[in-house]
Structures are given as C-alpha cells and as structure tokens.
XYZ file of C-alpha atoms in Angstrom:
84
model
C 0.003 -0.002 -0.003
C 1.419 3.435 -0.926
C 2.705 5.641 1.873
C 0.112 8.301 1.075
C -2.661 5.852 2.061
C -1.182 5.616 5.535
C -0.637 9.376 5.713
C -4.254 10.042 4.695
C -5.534 7.581 7.294
C -3.428 9.216 10.021
C -4.555 12.708 8.978
C -8.240 11.673 9.029
C -7.795 10.106 12.454
C -5.990 13.164 13.840
C -8.560 15.632 12.477
C -11.716 13.638 13.230
C -12.424 15.294 16.578
C -11.946 18.804 15.172
C -13.869 18.418 11.910
C -17.203 19.817 13.122
C -15.522 22.952 14.471
C -13.330 23.366 11.378
C -16.359 23.053 9.096
C -18.324 25.649 11.059
C -15.319 27.946 10.944
C -15.048 27.406 7.194
C -18.695 28.364 6.712
C -18.049 31.681 8.473
C -14.624 32.602 7.136
C -14.833 31.351 3.535
C -18.254 32.726 2.642
C -18.301 35.467 0.017
C -20.790 36.812 -2.494
C -17.942 36.765 -4.999
C -16.849 33.169 -4.389
C -17.313 30.716 -7.241
C -17.883 27.813 -4.843
C -19.500 27.358 -1.445
C -17.164 27.150 1.559
C -15.456 23.804 2.126
C -17.421 23.166 5.326
C -20.738 23.582 3.513
C -19.588 21.378 0.609
C -18.584 18.632 3.065
C -21.935 18.870 4.825
C -23.813 18.717 1.516
C -21.857 15.630 0.471
C -22.487 13.872 3.776
C -26.243 14.451 3.402
C -26.349 12.774 -0.022
C -27.161 9.092 -0.136
C -24.154 6.857 -0.603
C -23.896 5.324 -4.071
C -21.918 2.349 -5.249
C -18.758 3.217 -7.131
C -19.171 3.342 -10.897
C -15.572 2.138 -11.395
C -13.619 -0.093 -9.066
C -10.053 -1.382 -9.183
C -8.451 -4.435 -7.748
C -5.215 -3.983 -5.822
C -3.375 -5.455 -8.818
C -4.964 -2.969 -11.230
C -4.170 -0.067 -8.934
C -0.577 -1.263 -8.580
C -0.263 -1.503 -12.372
C -1.480 2.092 -12.767
C 0.954 3.209 -10.046
C 3.775 1.497 -11.968
C 2.789 3.274 -15.198
C 2.734 6.639 -13.458
C 5.936 6.098 -11.456
C 8.223 7.277 -14.255
C 6.278 10.547 -14.511
C 6.199 10.932 -10.734
C 9.968 10.577 -10.555
C 10.461 13.117 -13.357
C 8.184 15.678 -11.692
C 9.898 15.110 -8.361
C 13.307 15.697 -9.959
C 12.079 18.885 -11.649
C 10.548 20.209 -8.449
C 13.604 19.491 -6.323
C 16.163 20.764 -8.863
C-alpha cells in the first residue's frame, strides 16, 4: 500500500475530533458573495447528506498497482524537476 494511504488515514484520524468545528469555521470565514464555490465546510456537509452510491468504477489492488507503476516514471520526473 502506498505511503500516502497511511498518511491520509493518520490525517483523518488526527482531524476527526476537530472536523465539526473546522467546518463551522469554514462556513463563516470562507463565505463570500464573490466566491465561485461554497465554503469547504458547507460542501462537506452537503456531500455527507447525499445518499451513498456504489462506485461506478472499481479497481483491484493489482490494477491499482499496475497504474501506479505506469505513473511512477512521470512521478519521478516531476519530483526531480521540483527538487532541482
């Protein structure tokens, strides 16, 4: 499993207790008549209220690993360019 999976899981776990407060804060601080999108807190709330749907596309671990392999060469190139 890629390292970012573990990092995402840890981040979700660490933020879970603060999410309601952060979303309320977002609704107050990110709201603007000129904004092209609703604040992140409102978008998250709207998504959570929608019924859950089955995924239209699913991948096996092997398929996901194959895609990761295909993209690895590009990932390394971008990393080199960004760190140069």
